[in-house]
C-alpha cells in the first residue's frame, strides 16, 4: 500500500511516500536556520513556515518518488504530541487530501512515529523490545509489545535530553541546535575533566531528569568569561553524564522487562558517544542493540507513513473530525 506521510509537529515540514516498508521518498524542509537566531524553536514562527511550504514539500515527495497524487492509497499524519499551531497545519493538509482523493486517513502519535523510524531501520527487530526515544521534545522509554502496542516505562520528569544539549550549548555560546556541536567538540575533550551529577542514580525508577544536570553546568561556570573556558572538556564531561544516564536507565528497563532487544531513536540517537557507550554496555549485558539509521533519527515523515501503514493494517482509520492534540499520552495512540 502506498502511504503518504505528513509531519509538522515541530520545526520540520516533512512529507514521504512509503510502500510496504520501502521508502520511495523522504523530504524534510528544516526550519533550523530560521530559529537559530532565536536560540530555539519559536512556535508561532514554525507554524507560519509550515503553512508556507507544506504544499511544495508534498509535491516534492511525490515528484522524487515518480508518483502522482492519484497513486496515493492512504494518508498518515502526525496528529498528536507537538506544538499545537504546527500540528494543525499537517492535519488540515492531510484531511483536505483524504477528502478530495477519497482515501483513508490515519492520525499518528509523534512518539509512535519515532518508534517506527527504528522499525523501518531494523525490520527484524524482535518483539517485544524496549525503545528509547530521545529527542529535543521527549525522552521516553517504551515497552513495544508488538506493532502498535505500547507501555510507557519511563519518562523525563523535566527537560528532554536534546533540550539539555541545546540549553548547555546556548550557555556556552555554541548556537542552535546544540547537540551536534557538543557531539563534535566533545570528541576532542576530556570526558573526565568535570564530574557532573548522574541524575536519579538511586531512584529505583527508569525515569529521566536533565534539568539539574544542565543547572550544574551553568552554576559551575556562571560569571566566567566563556572565551577562556575549556569548552571541549565541558562538552565532553556534560555529554558523558547525559549518555551515562540514558544508557543505564535503558539497560535497567530492558532487564526489568526481561527483554533482550533495545531500540534507540530520535534526534539525540545521532550522538556518537551515545552509540559507542550503548554498544559497549549491550555487549557486556548480552542485549541486542538496534539504532535508528541516522537519516531517520530526526523528525521525518517516512516514520509517520510506516506507522500509518501498520495502523491501517490493524483496521484503524480516522474520519474528517480528526483533531490535533498537543500532549496526548502514547497509550492513547489508537
Ligand atoms: O528528533 P528531533 O529532530 O526533533 C524533536 O522531535 O525534538 O531532535 C532534535 C534534537 C535537538 O535537541 C538536537 O540538539 C538533538 O536532537 N541532536 C543531538 C545530536 N543531533 C541532534 N543531540 C546530541 N548529539 C547529536 N549528535
Ligand atoms: Zn521528534
Tab-separated table of C-alpha atoms and ligand atoms in Angstrom:
chain	number	residue	atom	x	y	z
A	1	UNK	CA	0.000	0.000	0.000
A	2	UNK	CA	1.388	3.426	-0.989
A	3	UNK	CA	1.091	5.731	2.030
A	4	UNK	CA	1.751	9.465	2.049
A	5	UNK	CA	3.121	10.556	5.443
A	6	UNK	CA	2.961	14.151	6.689
A	7	UNK	CA	4.829	15.504	9.727
A	8	UNK	CA	4.666	19.092	11.036
A	9	UNK	CA	4.759	18.664	14.833
A	10	UNK	CA	7.746	20.928	15.493
A	11	UNK	CA	10.230	22.680	13.200
A	12	UNK	CA	10.494	20.281	10.248
A	13	UNK	CA	7.952	20.285	7.424
A	14	UNK	CA	8.103	16.736	6.091
A	15	UNK	CA	6.357	14.503	3.575
A	16	UNK	CA	7.253	10.984	2.448
A	17	UNK	CA	5.977	8.094	0.386
A	18	UNK	CA	6.378	4.603	1.823
A	19	UNK	CA	5.181	1.384	0.198
A	20	UNK	CA	5.320	-1.912	2.115
A	21	UNK	CA	8.267	-0.882	4.296
A	22	UNK	CA	10.186	0.707	1.403
A	23	UNK	CA	10.875	4.428	1.473
A	24	UNK	CA	10.230	5.850	-2.000
A	25	UNK	CA	10.846	9.454	-0.963
A	26	UNK	CA	11.522	11.288	2.296
A	27	UNK	CA	11.523	15.079	2.046
A	28	UNK	CA	12.340	17.222	5.080
A	29	UNK	CA	12.315	21.026	4.922
A	30	UNK	CA	14.172	22.054	8.047
A	31	UNK	CA	13.498	25.405	9.708
A	32	UNK	CA	16.701	25.196	11.727
A	33	UNK	CA	18.246	28.367	10.256
A	34	UNK	CA	15.012	30.274	10.814
A	35	UNK	CA	15.011	29.503	14.556
A	36	UNK	CA	18.785	29.674	15.124
A	37	UNK	CA	18.739	33.446	15.711
A	38	UNK	CA	16.163	32.956	18.492
A	39	UNK	CA	18.240	30.207	20.160
A	40	UNK	CA	15.324	27.757	19.987
A	41	UNK	CA	12.082	26.936	18.161
A	42	UNK	CA	9.503	29.755	18.189
A	43	UNK	CA	6.093	28.004	17.836
A	44	UNK	CA	4.300	30.830	16.000
A	45	UNK	CA	7.148	31.272	13.508
A	46	UNK	CA	7.316	27.491	12.953
A	47	UNK	CA	3.566	27.208	12.266
A	48	UNK	CA	3.640	30.021	9.710
A	49	UNK	CA	6.557	28.416	7.893
A	50	UNK	CA	4.719	25.067	7.736
A	51	UNK	CA	1.753	26.800	6.034
A	52	UNK	CA	4.108	28.403	3.532
A	53	UNK	CA	5.993	25.276	2.453
A	54	UNK	CA	3.733	22.252	3.073
A	55	UNK	CA	2.365	22.165	-0.500
A	56	UNK	CA	5.839	22.264	-2.028
A	57	UNK	CA	7.134	19.581	0.314
A	58	UNK	CA	4.264	17.196	-0.560
A	59	UNK	CA	4.809	17.895	-4.274
A	60	UNK	CA	8.494	17.132	-3.948
A	61	UNK	CA	7.796	13.883	-2.100
A	62	UNK	CA	5.515	12.811	-4.971
A	63	UNK	CA	7.895	14.025	-7.693
A	64	UNK	CA	11.030	12.410	-6.322
A	65	UNK	CA	9.183	9.090	-5.942
A	66	UNK	CA	7.880	9.395	-9.516
A	67	UNK	CA	4.286	9.191	-8.295
A	68	UNK	CA	1.152	11.238	-8.932
A	69	UNK	CA	-1.257	12.335	-6.215
A	70	UNK	CA	-3.820	9.836	-7.505
A	71	UNK	CA	-1.378	6.965	-6.853
A	72	UNK	CA	-1.525	7.623	-3.094
A	73	UNK	CA	-3.627	4.940	-1.380
A	74	UNK	CA	-3.733	6.330	2.179
A	75	UNK	CA	-2.666	9.384	4.153
A	76	UNK	CA	-0.998	9.321	7.577
A	77	UNK	CA	-0.340	12.467	9.571
A	78	UNK	CA	1.176	13.304	12.953
A	79	UNK	CA	-1.884	14.483	14.872
A	80	UNK	CA	-0.747	14.011	18.458
A	81	UNK	CA	2.121	15.334	20.552
A	82	UNK	CA	3.857	18.524	19.491
A	83	UNK	CA	3.267	22.232	19.067
A	84	UNK	CA	-0.456	22.735	18.510
A	85	UNK	CA	-0.125	25.514	15.910
A	86	UNK	CA	2.282	23.312	13.968
A	87	UNK	CA	0.254	20.079	14.229
A	88	UNK	CA	-2.911	21.704	12.841
A	89	UNK	CA	-1.146	22.616	9.597
A	90	UNK	CA	-0.284	18.991	8.793
A	91	UNK	CA	-3.675	17.705	9.977
A	92	UNK	CA	-5.563	20.232	7.825
A	93	UNK	CA	-3.455	19.366	4.764
A	94	UNK	CA	-3.953	15.615	5.333
A	95	UNK	CA	-7.707	15.982	5.763
A	96	UNK	CA	-8.013	18.065	2.590
A	97	UNK	CA	-6.124	15.394	0.631
A	98	UNK	CA	-8.061	12.484	2.162
A	99	UNK	CA	-11.342	14.245	1.341
A	100	UNK	CA	-10.519	15.139	-2.257
A	101	UNK	CA	-8.799	11.839	-3.090
A	102	UNK	CA	-11.345	9.756	-1.113
A	103	UNK	CA	-8.575	7.826	0.617
A	104	UNK	CA	-8.310	6.544	4.203
A	105	UNK	CA	-6.784	8.885	6.758
A	106	UNK	CA	-4.940	7.948	9.930
A	107	UNK	CA	-3.621	10.115	12.778
A	108	UNK	CA	-0.276	9.128	14.341
A	109	UNK	CA	1.274	9.916	17.720
A	110	UNK	CA	4.673	11.570	17.182
A	111	UNK	CA	6.478	9.171	19.552
A	112	UNK	CA	4.949	6.220	17.725
A	113	UNK	CA	6.447	7.756	14.591
A	114	UNK	CA	9.939	7.702	16.146
A	115	UNK	CA	9.418	4.067	17.214
A	116	UNK	CA	8.563	3.240	13.600
A	117	UNK	CA	11.707	5.062	12.376
A	118	UNK	CA	13.544	2.381	14.341
A	119	UNK	CA	11.396	-0.438	12.932
A	120	UNK	CA	11.907	0.913	9.368
A	121	UNK	CA	15.661	0.933	10.031
A	122	UNK	CA	15.640	-2.539	11.606
A	123	UNK	CA	12.747	-4.521	10.098
A	124	UNK	CA	13.815	-7.640	12.003
A	125	UNK	CA	13.924	-6.090	15.480
A	126	UNK	CA	12.381	-8.654	17.866
A	127	UNK	CA	9.035	-8.086	19.582
A	128	UNK	CA	8.770	-7.302	22.392
A	129	UNK	CA	11.626	-4.826	22.778
A	130	UNK	CA	12.357	-1.696	24.769
A	131	UNK	CA	12.692	1.515	22.760
A	132	UNK	CA	14.388	4.688	23.983
A	133	UNK	CA	13.017	7.690	22.081
A	134	UNK	CA	15.256	10.618	22.829
A	135	UNK	CA	14.911	13.961	21.208
A	136	UNK	CA	14.543	17.726	21.679
A	137	UNK	CA	10.966	17.377	22.894
A	138	UNK	CA	10.882	13.999	24.644
A	139	UNK	CA	12.883	11.332	26.438
A	140	UNK	CA	10.797	8.208	26.897
A	141	UNK	CA	11.302	4.506	27.490
A	142	UNK	CA	8.647	2.417	25.815
A	143	UNK	CA	7.950	-1.300	26.059
A	144	UNK	CA	6.970	-2.211	22.488
A	145	UNK	CA	4.887	-5.358	22.971
A	146	UNK	CA	4.142	-5.662	19.299
A	147	UNK	CA	3.379	-3.359	16.364
A	148	UNK	CA	1.180	-0.527	17.727
A	149	UNK	CA	1.087	-1.925	21.276
A	150	UNK	CA	2.935	0.153	23.830
A	151	UNK	CA	3.505	0.607	27.517
A	152	UNK	CA	5.426	3.635	28.745
A	153	UNK	CA	8.059	2.517	31.265
A	154	UNK	CA	9.792	5.805	31.959
A	155	UNK	CA	9.709	9.444	31.018
A	156	UNK	CA	11.593	12.627	31.701
A	157	UNK	CA	10.469	14.425	34.830
A	158	UNK	CA	11.573	17.807	33.449
A	159	UNK	CA	13.607	18.656	30.325
A	160	UNK	CA	14.194	16.360	27.364
A	161	UNK	CA	17.792	15.233	26.752
A	162	UNK	CA	18.042	17.209	23.483
A	163	UNK	CA	16.710	20.277	25.257
A	164	UNK	CA	19.539	19.954	27.806
A	165	UNK	CA	22.096	19.710	24.961
A	166	UNK	CA	20.537	22.823	23.386
A	167	UNK	CA	20.471	24.832	26.642
A	168	UNK	CA	24.043	23.975	27.657
A	169	UNK	CA	25.229	24.820	24.119
A	170	UNK	CA	23.397	28.146	24.301
A	171	UNK	CA	25.067	28.937	27.647
A	172	UNK	CA	28.465	28.143	26.109
A	173	UNK	CA	27.688	30.354	23.101
A	174	UNK	CA	27.718	27.420	20.657
A	175	UNK	CA	24.496	28.184	18.737
A	176	UNK	CA	21.388	26.118	17.988
A	177	UNK	CA	20.794	23.196	17.793
A	178	UNK	CA	23.352	22.331	20.461
A	179	UNK	CA	23.517	18.526	20.199
A	180	UNK	CA	25.606	18.232	17.030
A	181	UNK	CA	28.094	20.948	18.161
A	182	UNK	CA	28.567	19.399	21.615
A	183	UNK	CA	28.993	15.983	19.986
A	184	UNK	CA	31.737	17.386	17.715
A	185	UNK	CA	33.554	19.363	20.420
A	186	UNK	CA	33.334	16.517	22.934
A	187	UNK	CA	35.328	14.288	20.585
A	188	UNK	CA	38.380	16.494	21.299
A	189	UNK	CA	37.654	16.967	25.014
A	190	UNK	CA	38.420	15.128	28.244
A	191	UNK	CA	35.226	13.500	29.493
A	192	UNK	CA	36.668	13.095	32.988
A	193	UNK	CA	37.586	16.792	33.337
A	194	UNK	CA	34.440	17.632	35.337
A	195	UNK	CA	32.368	15.301	37.456
A	196	UNK	CA	28.806	16.443	36.717
A	197	UNK	CA	25.973	14.697	38.605
A	198	UNK	CA	24.418	11.468	37.301
A	199	UNK	CA	20.687	12.139	37.820
A	200	UNK	CA	18.262	9.779	39.649
A	201	UNK	CA	21.007	7.210	40.185
A	202	UNK	CA	19.364	5.790	43.272
A	203	UNK	CA	15.730	6.500	42.363
A	204	UNK	CA	14.721	2.899	41.615
A	205	UNK	CA	12.669	4.122	38.629
A	206	UNK	CA	13.572	4.278	34.947
A	207	UNK	CA	12.586	7.929	34.625
A	208	UNK	CA	14.968	10.656	33.484
A	209	UNK	CA	15.870	14.136	34.652
A	210	UNK	CA	18.126	16.629	32.873
A	211	UNK	CA	17.313	19.989	34.352
A	212	UNK	CA	19.541	19.597	37.459
A	213	UNK	CA	22.447	18.454	35.286
A	214	UNK	CA	22.034	21.459	32.981
A	215	UNK	CA	21.882	23.787	36.025
A	216	UNK	CA	25.019	22.156	37.486
A	217	UNK	CA	26.929	23.063	34.308
A	218	UNK	CA	25.584	26.620	34.279
A	219	UNK	CA	26.252	27.183	38.009
A	220	UNK	CA	29.796	25.799	37.759
A	221	UNK	CA	30.788	28.440	35.157
A	222	UNK	CA	28.355	31.301	35.825
A	223	UNK	CA	30.139	34.664	35.724
A	224	UNK	CA	33.200	33.231	33.908
A	225	UNK	CA	34.454	34.650	30.656
A	226	UNK	CA	33.226	31.896	28.296
A	227	UNK	CA	36.035	32.553	25.817
A	228	UNK	CA	38.601	31.434	28.421
A	229	UNK	CA	36.815	28.183	29.339
A	230	UNK	CA	37.925	24.713	28.182
A	231	UNK	CA	34.723	24.295	26.185
A	232	UNK	CA	35.639	20.891	24.692
A	233	UNK	CA	36.255	19.434	28.179
A	234	UNK	CA	32.966	20.870	29.479
A	235	UNK	CA	31.122	19.499	26.425
A	236	UNK	CA	32.710	16.061	26.838
A	237	UNK	CA	32.021	15.883	30.595
A	238	UNK	CA	28.420	17.068	30.227
A	239	UNK	CA	27.786	14.673	27.331
A	240	UNK	CA	29.239	11.805	29.339
A	241	UNK	CA	26.767	12.448	32.178
A	242	UNK	CA	23.819	12.566	29.732
A	243	UNK	CA	24.942	9.397	27.953
A	244	UNK	CA	25.540	7.508	31.225
A	245	UNK	CA	22.061	8.470	32.426
A	246	UNK	CA	20.353	7.414	29.163
A	247	UNK	CA	22.231	4.135	28.811
A	248	UNK	CA	21.960	2.987	32.436
A	249	UNK	CA	18.198	3.636	32.679
A	250	UNK	CA	17.549	1.949	29.326
A	251	UNK	CA	19.560	-1.160	30.168
A	252	UNK	CA	17.850	-1.291	33.571
A	253	UNK	CA	14.423	-1.057	31.873
A	254	UNK	CA	15.253	-3.874	29.447
A	255	UNK	CA	16.443	-6.139	32.274
A	256	UNK	CA	13.347	-5.443	34.353
A	257	UNK	CA	11.035	-6.048	31.392
A	258	UNK	CA	13.012	-9.212	30.693
A	259	UNK	CA	13.621	-8.364	27.037
A	260	UNK	CA	16.937	-8.702	25.271
A	261	UNK	CA	16.398	-6.229	22.415
A	262	UNK	CA	16.850	-2.462	22.737
A	263	UNK	CA	15.957	0.151	20.097
A	264	UNK	CA	17.223	3.750	20.186
A	265	UNK	CA	15.588	6.512	18.152
A	266	UNK	CA	15.046	10.313	17.929
A	267	UNK	CA	17.384	13.245	17.195
A	268	UNK	CA	19.744	12.555	20.123
A	269	UNK	CA	20.200	8.978	18.840
A	270	UNK	CA	22.610	10.547	16.323
A	271	UNK	CA	25.053	11.238	19.161
A	272	UNK	CA	28.293	9.377	18.513
A	273	UNK	CA	29.234	8.811	22.180
A	274	UNK	CA	25.722	7.505	22.920
A	275	UNK	CA	26.153	4.954	20.131
A	276	UNK	CA	29.567	3.945	21.473
A	277	UNK	CA	28.531	3.517	25.115
A	278	UNK	CA	25.292	1.705	24.226
A	279	UNK	CA	27.229	-0.756	22.060
A	280	UNK	CA	29.739	-1.376	24.859
A	281	UNK	CA	27.096	-1.822	27.590
A	282	UNK	CA	24.831	-4.041	25.472
A	283	UNK	CA	27.780	-6.271	24.625
A	284	UNK	CA	28.527	-6.652	28.357
A	285	UNK	CA	24.883	-7.292	29.292
A	286	UNK	CA	24.098	-9.567	26.345
A	287	UNK	CA	21.428	-7.263	24.891
A	288	UNK	CA	20.831	-6.884	21.160
A	289	UNK	CA	21.076	-3.225	20.113
A	290	UNK	CA	19.149	-1.581	17.248
A	291	UNK	CA	19.929	2.058	16.465
A	292	UNK	CA	17.775	4.011	14.030
A	293	UNK	CA	19.686	4.895	10.856
A	294	UNK	CA	20.922	8.471	11.108
A	295	UNK	CA	18.780	9.886	8.277
A	296	UNK	CA	15.638	8.722	10.147
A	297	UNK	CA	16.669	9.864	13.652
A	298	UNK	CA	15.355	13.411	13.355
A	299	UNK	CA	11.736	14.273	12.630
A	300	UNK	CA	10.652	12.948	9.237
A	301	UNK	CA	7.504	11.716	7.525
A	302	UNK	CA	8.684	8.263	6.415
A	303	UNK	CA	8.268	7.158	10.037
A	304	UNK	CA	4.720	8.566	10.056
A	305	UNK	CA	3.815	6.772	6.819
A	306	UNK	CA	5.217	3.486	8.199
A	307	UNK	CA	3.228	3.841	11.428
A	308	UNK	CA	0.147	4.720	9.356
A	309	UNK	CA	0.502	1.585	7.238
A	310	UNK	CA	0.671	-0.545	10.416
A	311	UNK	CA	-2.389	1.143	11.947
A	312	UNK	CA	-4.383	0.739	8.721
A	313	UNK	CA	-3.374	-2.931	8.602
A	314	UNK	CA	-4.890	-3.211	12.100
A	315	UNK	CA	-8.149	-1.865	10.643
A	316	UNK	CA	-7.826	1.600	12.196
A	317	UNK	CA	-8.505	4.897	10.460
A	318	UNK	CA	-9.715	8.388	11.305
A	319	UNK	CA	-12.623	10.380	9.924
A	320	UNK	CA	-12.614	14.022	8.887
A	321	UNK	CA	-13.130	15.085	12.519
A	322	UNK	CA	-9.503	14.123	13.209
A	323	UNK	CA	-8.122	16.735	15.558
A	324	UNK	CA	-4.653	17.865	16.636
A	325	UNK	CA	-3.811	17.134	20.297
A	326	UNK	CA	-0.585	18.657	21.670
A	327	UNK	CA	0.078	16.346	24.643
A	328	UNK	CA	-1.839	13.079	24.288
A	329	UNK	CA	-0.240	10.091	26.045
A	330	UNK	CA	1.283	7.390	23.839
A	331	UNK	CA	-1.009	4.662	25.162
A	332	UNK	CA	-3.953	6.546	23.665
A	333	UNK	CA	-2.339	6.190	20.258
A	334	UNK	CA	-5.089	4.029	18.763
B	1	LIG	O1	14.046	14.353	16.720
B	1	LIG	P1	14.438	15.779	16.545
B	1	LIG	O2	14.914	16.223	15.178
B	1	LIG	O3	13.258	16.740	16.948
B	1	LIG	C1	12.455	16.587	18.064
B	1	LIG	O4	11.462	15.800	17.995
B	1	LIG	O5	12.789	17.234	19.072
B	1	LIG	O6	15.582	16.096	17.642
B	1	LIG	C2	16.223	17.341	17.753
B	1	LIG	C3	17.161	17.286	18.957
B	1	LIG	C4	17.817	18.632	19.262
B	1	LIG	O7	17.673	18.920	20.638
B	1	LIG	C5	19.283	18.411	18.894
B	1	LIG	O8	20.184	19.187	19.673
B	1	LIG	C6	19.442	16.938	19.171
B	1	LIG	O9	18.227	16.351	18.737
B	1	LIG	N1	20.569	16.341	18.443
B	1	LIG	C7	21.656	15.806	19.047
B	1	LIG	C8	22.539	15.398	18.024
B	1	LIG	N2	21.957	15.705	16.825
B	1	LIG	C9	20.743	16.279	17.102
B	1	LIG	N3	21.939	15.643	20.359
B	1	LIG	C10	23.129	15.079	20.668
B	1	LIG	N4	24.025	14.685	19.741
B	1	LIG	C11	23.780	14.811	18.415
B	1	LIG	N5	24.675	14.422	17.510
B	2	LIG	ZN1	10.544	14.113	17.298
